[in-house]
């Protein structure tokens, strides 16, 4: 140990100081570092040596503390930030590793840690901040495909440089890209106003059967926006594969249709809803959404058919009474529906209740009460609170007045009890 100390004393302050770790055991390094502290000779190069010894021994927290001290002591020293970045990176503390590397680059104008900085910030989701180091790293002849991919992602989320994103990702085989980057490729080419390229990319991604909901949704968005009518069926089958559960599938279809609506592609949105109902015809909430969209598109006869589907009318009735009122007004069927609902709808309990709701939606309160009484006479039992889809909000007083008039004239009617119950 005495020989090591004599040799170390000769190296301290020289360029070869860091080579002490090559001939000293870690415990000797720790003793040596303490000696240097006592002598006032401890500095950044010594911190690197001590930090590396702790690192090699698996004492990460000790190594981090020493290396941070070294960085603070001499920001221009290369060894401490390099090892500190490596330590933080291995612990998946991505943002901290990226910040250390960035601080070193900005302080010293030395970009030797640019690649590690870019990867760390990318992994941390700080894509915009990864842009500058990624540009530096990809400017080197030995830069990897992964670094170019990181630049593509950073360009998309940073300055919205869709051209760079599209060109880089387009140059790589789709199967070599993470699935989340498929979405960026499709969206960037679409945002560039190149529908043919976007459509080709969307079809290529769909052929690879994406498993992520967000990717499938953007594939569907581009295909429905730019593609042919038959693409709608392919899109919903893709969504069905991603969402085997009917409820989740219906949500995915509705979300995609809403995206298309918000972007101003109402016809594509309607195609999406139609295809969704064709895929799961028995799932009522999706059919109810389709009815509303058909009414918005003034496809009245199709909307009525969607309500009065084969095997019984749609049973998810939220918003349907109002829609049926619009449909009947447009088709001239209002009086027929109010006088005899089964002349417009298949005979069923749901159809009868829907007749009541539609009369309310059309402000035909006397007809609504009359239908209630007829249902009561047939033995149906319901209350206003038990039928939440009936459009009574804002119409309570008018409906109650009509019911009170009817009861005054028909107190002994077999359906009077149901009318009274409905008012309760």
Coordinates of C-alpha atoms in Angstrom, one line a residue:
X1 CA 0.0 0.0 0.0
X2 CA 2.9 2.4 0.8
X3 CA 4.2 1.8 -2.7
X4 CA 0.8 2.6 -4.2
X5 CA 0.6 5.8 -2.2
X6 CA 4.0 6.9 -3.4
X7 CA 3.1 6.1 -7.0
X8 CA -0.3 7.8 -6.6
X9 CA 1.4 10.9 -5.1
X10 CA 3.4 11.2 -8.2
X11 CA 0.3 10.9 -10.4
X12 CA -2.0 13.3 -8.6
X13 CA -2.3 16.4 -10.7
X14 CA -1.0 14.7 -13.8
X15 CA -3.0 13.5 -16.9
X16 CA -2.5 9.9 -15.8
X17 CA -4.3 10.3 -12.5
X18 CA -7.4 8.4 -13.7
X19 CA -5.2 5.3 -14.4
X20 CA -5.0 4.7 -10.6
X21 CA -8.1 2.4 -10.9
X22 CA -6.1 0.1 -13.0
X23 CA -3.7 -1.0 -10.3
X24 CA -5.6 -0.2 -7.0
X25 CA -8.3 -2.3 -5.5
X26 CA -11.6 -0.5 -4.8
X27 CA -10.9 -0.3 -1.0
X28 CA -7.5 1.2 -1.7
X29 CA -9.1 3.7 -4.0
X30 CA -11.4 4.8 -1.2
X31 CA -8.5 5.2 1.3
X32 CA -6.6 7.1 -1.3
X33 CA -9.5 9.4 -2.0
X34 CA -9.8 10.2 1.7
X35 CA -6.1 10.9 1.9
X36 CA -6.4 13.3 -1.1
X37 CA -9.3 15.1 0.6
X38 CA -7.2 15.6 3.7
X39 CA -4.4 16.9 1.6
X40 CA -6.7 19.2 -0.4
X41 CA -5.8 17.4 -3.6
X42 CA -9.2 15.8 -4.2
X43 CA -10.6 17.1 -7.5
X44 CA -12.8 16.0 -10.5
X45 CA -10.5 13.4 -11.9
X46 CA -10.2 11.9 -8.4
X47 CA -14.0 12.0 -8.2
X48 CA -14.2 10.0 -11.4
X49 CA -11.8 7.4 -10.0
X50 CA -13.7 7.1 -6.7
X51 CA -17.1 7.1 -8.4
X52 CA -16.0 4.4 -10.8
X53 CA -14.8 2.2 -7.8
X54 CA -18.2 2.6 -6.1
X55 CA -19.8 1.8 -9.5
X56 CA -17.8 -1.3 -10.0
X57 CA -18.6 -2.5 -6.5
X58 CA -22.4 -2.0 -7.2
X59 CA -22.7 0.9 -4.8
X60 CA -24.7 3.1 -7.2
X61 CA -25.9 5.7 -4.7
X62 CA -22.4 6.3 -3.4
X63 CA -21.1 6.5 -7.0
X64 CA -23.8 9.0 -7.9
X65 CA -23.1 11.2 -5.0
X66 CA -19.3 11.3 -5.7
X67 CA -19.8 11.8 -9.5
X68 CA -22.2 14.7 -8.9
X69 CA -19.7 16.3 -6.6
X70 CA -17.1 15.9 -9.4
X71 CA -19.4 17.5 -12.0
X72 CA -20.1 20.4 -9.7
X73 CA -16.4 20.9 -9.0
X74 CA -15.3 20.9 -12.7
X75 CA -18.1 21.1 -15.3
X76 CA -15.5 20.7 -18.0
X77 CA -14.3 17.3 -16.8
X78 CA -15.5 14.6 -19.2
X79 CA -15.2 11.6 -17.0
X80 CA -17.7 12.4 -14.3
X81 CA -20.6 13.4 -16.5
X82 CA -20.0 10.4 -18.8
X83 CA -20.0 7.9 -16.0
X84 CA -22.9 9.6 -14.2
X85 CA -25.0 9.5 -17.4
X86 CA -24.2 5.8 -17.8
X87 CA -25.2 5.1 -14.2
X88 CA -28.5 7.0 -14.5
X89 CA -29.2 5.5 -17.9
X90 CA -28.8 2.0 -16.5
X91 CA -31.2 2.8 -13.7
X92 CA -33.7 4.0 -16.4
X93 CA -33.7 7.5 -14.9
X94 CA -33.9 8.8 -18.5
X95 CA -34.7 12.4 -17.9
X96 CA -31.9 12.9 -15.3
X97 CA -29.4 11.2 -17.6
X98 CA -30.4 13.4 -20.5
X99 CA -30.2 16.6 -18.4
X100 CA -26.7 15.7 -17.2
X101 CA -25.6 15.2 -20.8
X102 CA -27.3 18.3 -22.0
X103 CA -25.8 20.4 -19.2
X104 CA -22.3 19.1 -20.2
X105 CA -22.9 19.9 -23.9
X106 CA -24.2 23.4 -23.2
X107 CA -21.5 24.2 -20.7
X108 CA -18.5 22.9 -22.6
X109 CA -19.6 23.0 -26.3
X110 CA -18.5 19.4 -26.3
X111 CA -21.1 17.1 -27.9
X112 CA -19.5 13.7 -27.1
X113 CA -22.5 12.8 -25.0
X114 CA -25.1 13.9 -27.6
X115 CA -26.1 10.4 -28.6
X116 CA -26.7 9.4 -24.9
X117 CA -28.5 12.7 -24.4
X118 CA -30.8 12.1 -27.3
X119 CA -31.6 8.5 -26.4
X120 CA -32.2 9.4 -22.7
X121 CA -34.6 12.3 -23.5
X122 CA -36.4 10.2 -26.1
X123 CA -36.9 7.4 -23.6
X124 CA -38.2 10.0 -21.1
X125 CA -40.8 11.1 -23.6
X126 CA -39.1 14.5 -24.0
X127 CA -39.1 14.3 -27.8
X128 CA -38.8 18.0 -28.5
X129 CA -35.8 18.3 -26.2
X130 CA -34.1 15.3 -27.9
X131 CA -34.2 17.1 -31.3
X132 CA -30.9 19.0 -31.0
X133 CA -28.7 16.2 -29.7
X134 CA -30.3 13.8 -32.2
X135 CA -29.4 16.2 -35.1
X136 CA -25.8 16.3 -33.8
X137 CA -25.6 12.5 -33.4
X138 CA -27.1 11.8 -36.8
X139 CA -24.5 14.1 -38.4
X140 CA -21.8 11.6 -37.6
X141 CA -20.8 9.0 -40.1
X142 CA -21.2 6.1 -37.6
X143 CA -24.8 7.2 -36.5
X144 CA -27.2 4.2 -36.1
X145 CA -30.6 3.7 -37.7
X146 CA -32.0 3.9 -34.2
X147 CA -30.6 7.4 -33.8
X148 CA -32.2 8.5 -37.1
X149 CA -35.5 7.1 -35.9
X150 CA -35.2 9.1 -32.7
X151 CA -34.6 12.2 -34.9
X152 CA -37.7 11.4 -36.8
X153 CA -39.8 11.2 -33.6
X154 CA -38.2 14.4 -32.2
X155 CA -38.9 16.2 -35.5
X156 CA -42.5 15.3 -35.3
X157 CA -43.2 16.3 -31.7
X158 CA -40.7 19.2 -31.6
X159 CA -41.1 21.7 -34.5
X160 CA -43.7 19.5 -36.3
X161 CA -41.3 18.9 -39.1
X162 CA -43.4 16.3 -40.7
X163 CA -41.2 16.2 -43.8
X164 CA -38.2 15.0 -41.9
X165 CA -40.3 12.5 -39.9
X166 CA -41.9 11.1 -43.0
X167 CA -38.7 10.8 -45.0
X168 CA -36.7 9.1 -42.3
X169 CA -39.4 6.6 -41.3
X170 CA -40.3 5.9 -44.9
X171 CA -36.7 4.9 -45.6
X172 CA -36.9 2.1 -43.0
X173 CA -38.7 -1.2 -43.3
X174 CA -42.1 -1.0 -41.4
X175 CA -41.4 -4.2 -39.6
X176 CA -38.2 -2.8 -38.2
X177 CA -40.0 0.2 -36.6
X178 CA -41.8 0.1 -33.2
X179 CA -45.5 0.0 -33.7
X180 CA -46.0 3.5 -32.2
X181 CA -43.9 4.9 -35.0
X182 CA -46.3 3.5 -37.6
X183 CA -48.8 6.1 -36.4
X184 CA -46.2 8.9 -36.9
X185 CA -45.4 7.7 -40.4
X186 CA -49.1 7.7 -41.4
X187 CA -49.9 11.0 -39.7
X188 CA -46.9 12.8 -40.9
X189 CA -47.5 11.9 -44.6
X190 CA -51.2 12.8 -44.1
X191 CA -50.3 16.2 -42.5
X192 CA -48.0 16.9 -45.5
X193 CA -51.1 16.9 -47.7
X194 CA -50.0 13.7 -49.6
X195 CA -53.1 11.6 -49.4
X196 CA -51.8 8.9 -51.8
X197 CA -48.7 8.4 -49.8
X198 CA -50.6 8.4 -46.5
X199 CA -53.1 5.9 -47.9
X200 CA -50.4 3.6 -49.1
X201 CA -48.7 3.7 -45.7
X202 CA -52.0 3.1 -43.9
X203 CA -52.8 0.1 -46.0
X204 CA -49.2 -1.2 -45.4
X205 CA -49.6 -0.8 -41.7
X206 CA -53.0 -2.4 -41.6
X207 CA -51.5 -5.5 -43.4
X208 CA -49.1 -5.9 -40.5
X209 CA -52.1 -6.1 -38.1
X210 CA -51.4 -3.4 -35.6
X211 CA -52.2 -4.3 -32.0
X212 CA -52.2 -0.9 -30.4
X213 CA -55.5 1.0 -30.3
X214 CA -54.0 4.4 -31.2
X215 CA -52.2 3.0 -34.2
X216 CA -55.3 1.2 -35.5
X217 CA -57.4 4.4 -35.0
X218 CA -55.0 6.5 -37.1
X219 CA -54.9 3.8 -39.8
X220 CA -58.7 3.9 -39.8
X221 CA -58.8 7.6 -39.9
X222 CA -56.6 7.9 -43.0
X223 CA -58.3 5.0 -44.8
X224 CA -61.8 6.3 -44.2
X225 CA -60.8 9.9 -45.0
X226 CA -59.0 9.1 -48.3
X227 CA -59.9 5.6 -49.2
X228 CA -62.7 3.9 -51.0
X229 CA -66.1 3.0 -49.5
X230 CA -65.1 -0.7 -49.1
X231 CA -62.2 0.3 -46.9
X232 CA -64.7 0.9 -44.0
X233 CA -65.3 -2.8 -43.6
X234 CA -61.6 -3.5 -43.5
X235 CA -61.1 -0.8 -40.8
X236 CA -63.8 -2.1 -38.5
X237 CA -62.5 -5.6 -38.8
X238 CA -59.1 -4.3 -37.8
X239 CA -60.7 -2.5 -34.8
X240 CA -62.6 -5.7 -33.9
X241 CA -59.3 -7.6 -33.9
X242 CA -57.8 -5.0 -31.6
X243 CA -60.9 -4.9 -29.4
X244 CA -62.5 -8.4 -29.0
X245 CA -64.8 -7.1 -26.3
X246 CA -68.0 -5.6 -27.9
X247 CA -68.2 -2.6 -25.6
X248 CA -64.6 -1.6 -26.2
X249 CA -65.0 -2.2 -30.0
X250 CA -68.1 0.1 -30.0
X251 CA -66.2 2.8 -28.1
X252 CA -63.3 2.5 -30.6
X253 CA -65.8 2.9 -33.6
X254 CA -67.5 5.8 -32.0
X255 CA -64.2 7.5 -31.2
X256 CA -63.0 7.1 -34.7
X257 CA -66.3 8.4 -36.1
X258 CA -66.1 11.4 -33.8
X259 CA -62.6 12.1 -35.0
X260 CA -63.8 12.1 -38.6
X261 CA -66.7 14.4 -37.6
X262 CA -64.5 16.9 -35.9
X263 CA -62.2 16.9 -38.9
X264 CA -65.1 17.7 -41.2
X265 CA -65.5 14.3 -42.8
X266 CA -69.1 13.5 -42.0
X267 CA -69.6 11.1 -44.8
X268 CA -66.6 9.1 -43.8
X269 CA -67.8 9.2 -40.2
X270 CA -71.2 7.8 -41.3
X271 CA -69.4 5.0 -43.3
X272 CA -67.5 4.1 -40.1
X273 CA -70.7 3.8 -38.0
X274 CA -72.5 1.8 -40.7
X275 CA -69.6 -0.6 -41.0
X276 CA -69.5 -0.9 -37.2
X277 CA -73.1 -1.9 -37.0
X278 CA -72.6 -4.4 -39.8
X279 CA -69.8 -6.0 -37.8
X280 CA -71.8 -6.4 -34.6
X281 CA -75.5 -5.9 -35.6
X282 CA -76.8 -7.0 -32.2
X283 CA -74.9 -4.4 -30.2
X284 CA -77.5 -1.8 -29.5
X285 CA -75.5 1.3 -28.4
X286 CA -73.6 1.3 -31.7
X287 CA -76.9 1.1 -33.6
X288 CA -78.3 4.0 -31.6
X289 CA -75.3 6.1 -32.6
X290 CA -75.9 5.2 -36.3
X291 CA -79.5 6.3 -36.1
X292 CA -78.4 9.8 -34.9
X293 CA -75.8 10.1 -37.6
X294 CA -78.3 9.0 -40.3
X295 CA -80.7 11.7 -39.1
X296 CA -77.9 14.3 -39.2
X297 CA -77.3 13.2 -42.8
X298 CA -81.0 13.3 -43.5
X299 CA -81.0 9.6 -44.5
X300 CA -84.5 9.3 -43.1
X301 CA -85.6 6.0 -44.5
X302 CA -82.4 4.3 -43.6
X303 CA -82.6 5.8 -40.1
X304 CA -86.1 4.3 -39.7
X305 CA -84.8 1.0 -40.9
X306 CA -82.0 1.1 -38.4
X307 CA -84.5 1.7 -35.6
X308 CA -87.0 -0.8 -36.8
X309 CA -84.4 -3.4 -37.5
X310 CA -85.2 -7.1 -38.4
X311 CA -86.1 -8.9 -35.2
X312 CA -87.2 -5.9 -33.2
X313 CA -86.5 -2.2 -32.8
X314 CA -83.3 -0.9 -31.4
X315 CA -83.5 -1.2 -27.7
X316 CA -80.9 1.3 -26.6
X317 CA -83.3 4.2 -26.7
X318 CA -81.2 7.2 -25.5
X319 CA -82.0 10.0 -27.9
X320 CA -84.1 7.7 -30.1
X321 CA -87.5 9.3 -29.4
X322 CA -86.2 12.7 -30.6
X323 CA -84.6 11.0 -33.7
X324 CA -87.8 9.2 -34.5
X325 CA -89.8 12.4 -34.2
X326 CA -87.5 14.0 -36.8
X327 CA -87.7 10.9 -39.0
X328 CA -91.5 10.8 -38.9
X329 CA -91.8 14.5 -39.5
X330 CA -89.5 14.2 -42.6
X331 CA -91.3 11.2 -44.0
X332 CA -94.8 12.4 -43.2
X333 CA -95.4 9.6 -40.7
X334 CA -96.1 11.6 -37.6
X335 CA -99.8 11.1 -37.4
X336 CA -99.5 7.4 -38.2
X337 CA -97.0 6.9 -35.4
X338 CA -99.1 8.8 -32.9
X339 CA -102.4 7.1 -33.8
X340 CA -101.0 3.6 -34.2
X341 CA -97.2 3.1 -33.4
X342 CA -97.3 -0.4 -34.8
X343 CA -98.1 1.0 -38.2
X344 CA -94.6 2.5 -38.3
X345 CA -92.7 0.2 -35.9
X346 CA -92.8 -3.5 -35.3
X347 CA -95.1 -4.4 -32.5
X348 CA -93.3 -4.8 -29.2
X349 CA -93.2 -3.3 -25.7
X350 CA -90.2 -1.2 -26.6
X351 CA -92.0 0.1 -29.7
X352 CA -95.0 1.1 -27.5
X353 CA -92.7 3.0 -25.0
X354 CA -90.9 4.6 -27.9
X355 CA -94.2 5.8 -29.2
X356 CA -94.8 7.6 -25.9
X357 CA -91.3 9.1 -26.0
X358 CA -91.7 10.3 -29.5
X359 CA -95.1 11.9 -28.7
X360 CA -93.4 13.8 -25.9
X361 CA -90.5 14.8 -28.1
X362 CA -93.0 16.2 -30.6
X363 CA -94.8 18.1 -27.8
X364 CA -97.9 16.0 -28.4
X365 CA -98.6 15.5 -24.7
X366 CA -102.2 14.4 -25.0
X367 CA -101.2 11.7 -27.4
X368 CA -98.3 10.7 -25.0
X369 CA -100.7 10.4 -22.1
X370 CA -103.2 8.4 -24.2
X371 CA -100.5 5.9 -25.2
X372 CA -99.5 5.6 -21.5
X373 CA -103.1 4.8 -20.5
X374 CA -103.3 2.2 -23.3
X375 CA -100.1 0.5 -22.1
X376 CA -101.4 0.5 -18.5
X377 CA -104.6 -1.1 -19.6
X378 CA -102.6 -3.8 -21.3
X379 CA -100.8 -4.5 -18.0
X380 CA -97.5 -2.6 -18.5
X381 CA -95.9 -1.2 -15.4
X382 CA -93.5 1.7 -15.6
X383 CA -92.7 5.1 -14.0
X384 CA -91.1 8.2 -15.3
X385 CA -88.0 7.6 -13.2
X386 CA -87.8 4.0 -14.6
X387 CA -87.6 5.2 -18.2
X388 CA -84.7 7.6 -18.2
X389 CA -84.6 7.9 -22.0
X390 CA -88.0 9.6 -22.2
X391 CA -87.4 13.3 -23.2
X392 CA -89.3 14.8 -20.2
X393 CA -86.7 17.4 -19.2
X394 CA -88.1 20.9 -19.7
X395 CA -91.5 19.4 -20.5
X396 CA -92.6 18.2 -17.1
X397 CA -95.3 20.8 -16.4
X398 CA -96.9 20.5 -19.9
X399 CA -96.9 16.7 -19.6
X400 CA -98.3 16.8 -16.0
X401 CA -101.1 19.1 -17.1
X402 CA -102.1 16.8 -20.0
X403 CA -102.0 13.8 -17.6
X404 CA -104.2 15.7 -15.0
X405 CA -106.7 16.6 -17.7
X406 CA -106.9 13.0 -18.9
X407 CA -107.3 11.6 -15.4
X408 CA -110.1 14.1 -14.7
X409 CA -112.0 12.7 -17.7
X410 CA -111.0 9.0 -17.3
X411 CA -110.6 8.3 -13.6
X412 CA -112.0 4.8 -13.9
X413 CA -110.0 3.9 -17.0
X414 CA -107.9 0.6 -16.5
X415 CA -104.8 2.6 -17.5
X416 CA -105.3 5.5 -15.1
X417 CA -103.1 3.9 -12.5
X418 CA -100.1 3.8 -14.8
X419 CA -100.7 7.5 -15.7
X420 CA -100.8 8.4 -12.0
X421 CA -97.6 6.3 -11.4
X422 CA -95.8 8.0 -14.3
X423 CA -96.6 11.4 -12.7
X424 CA -95.2 10.3 -9.3

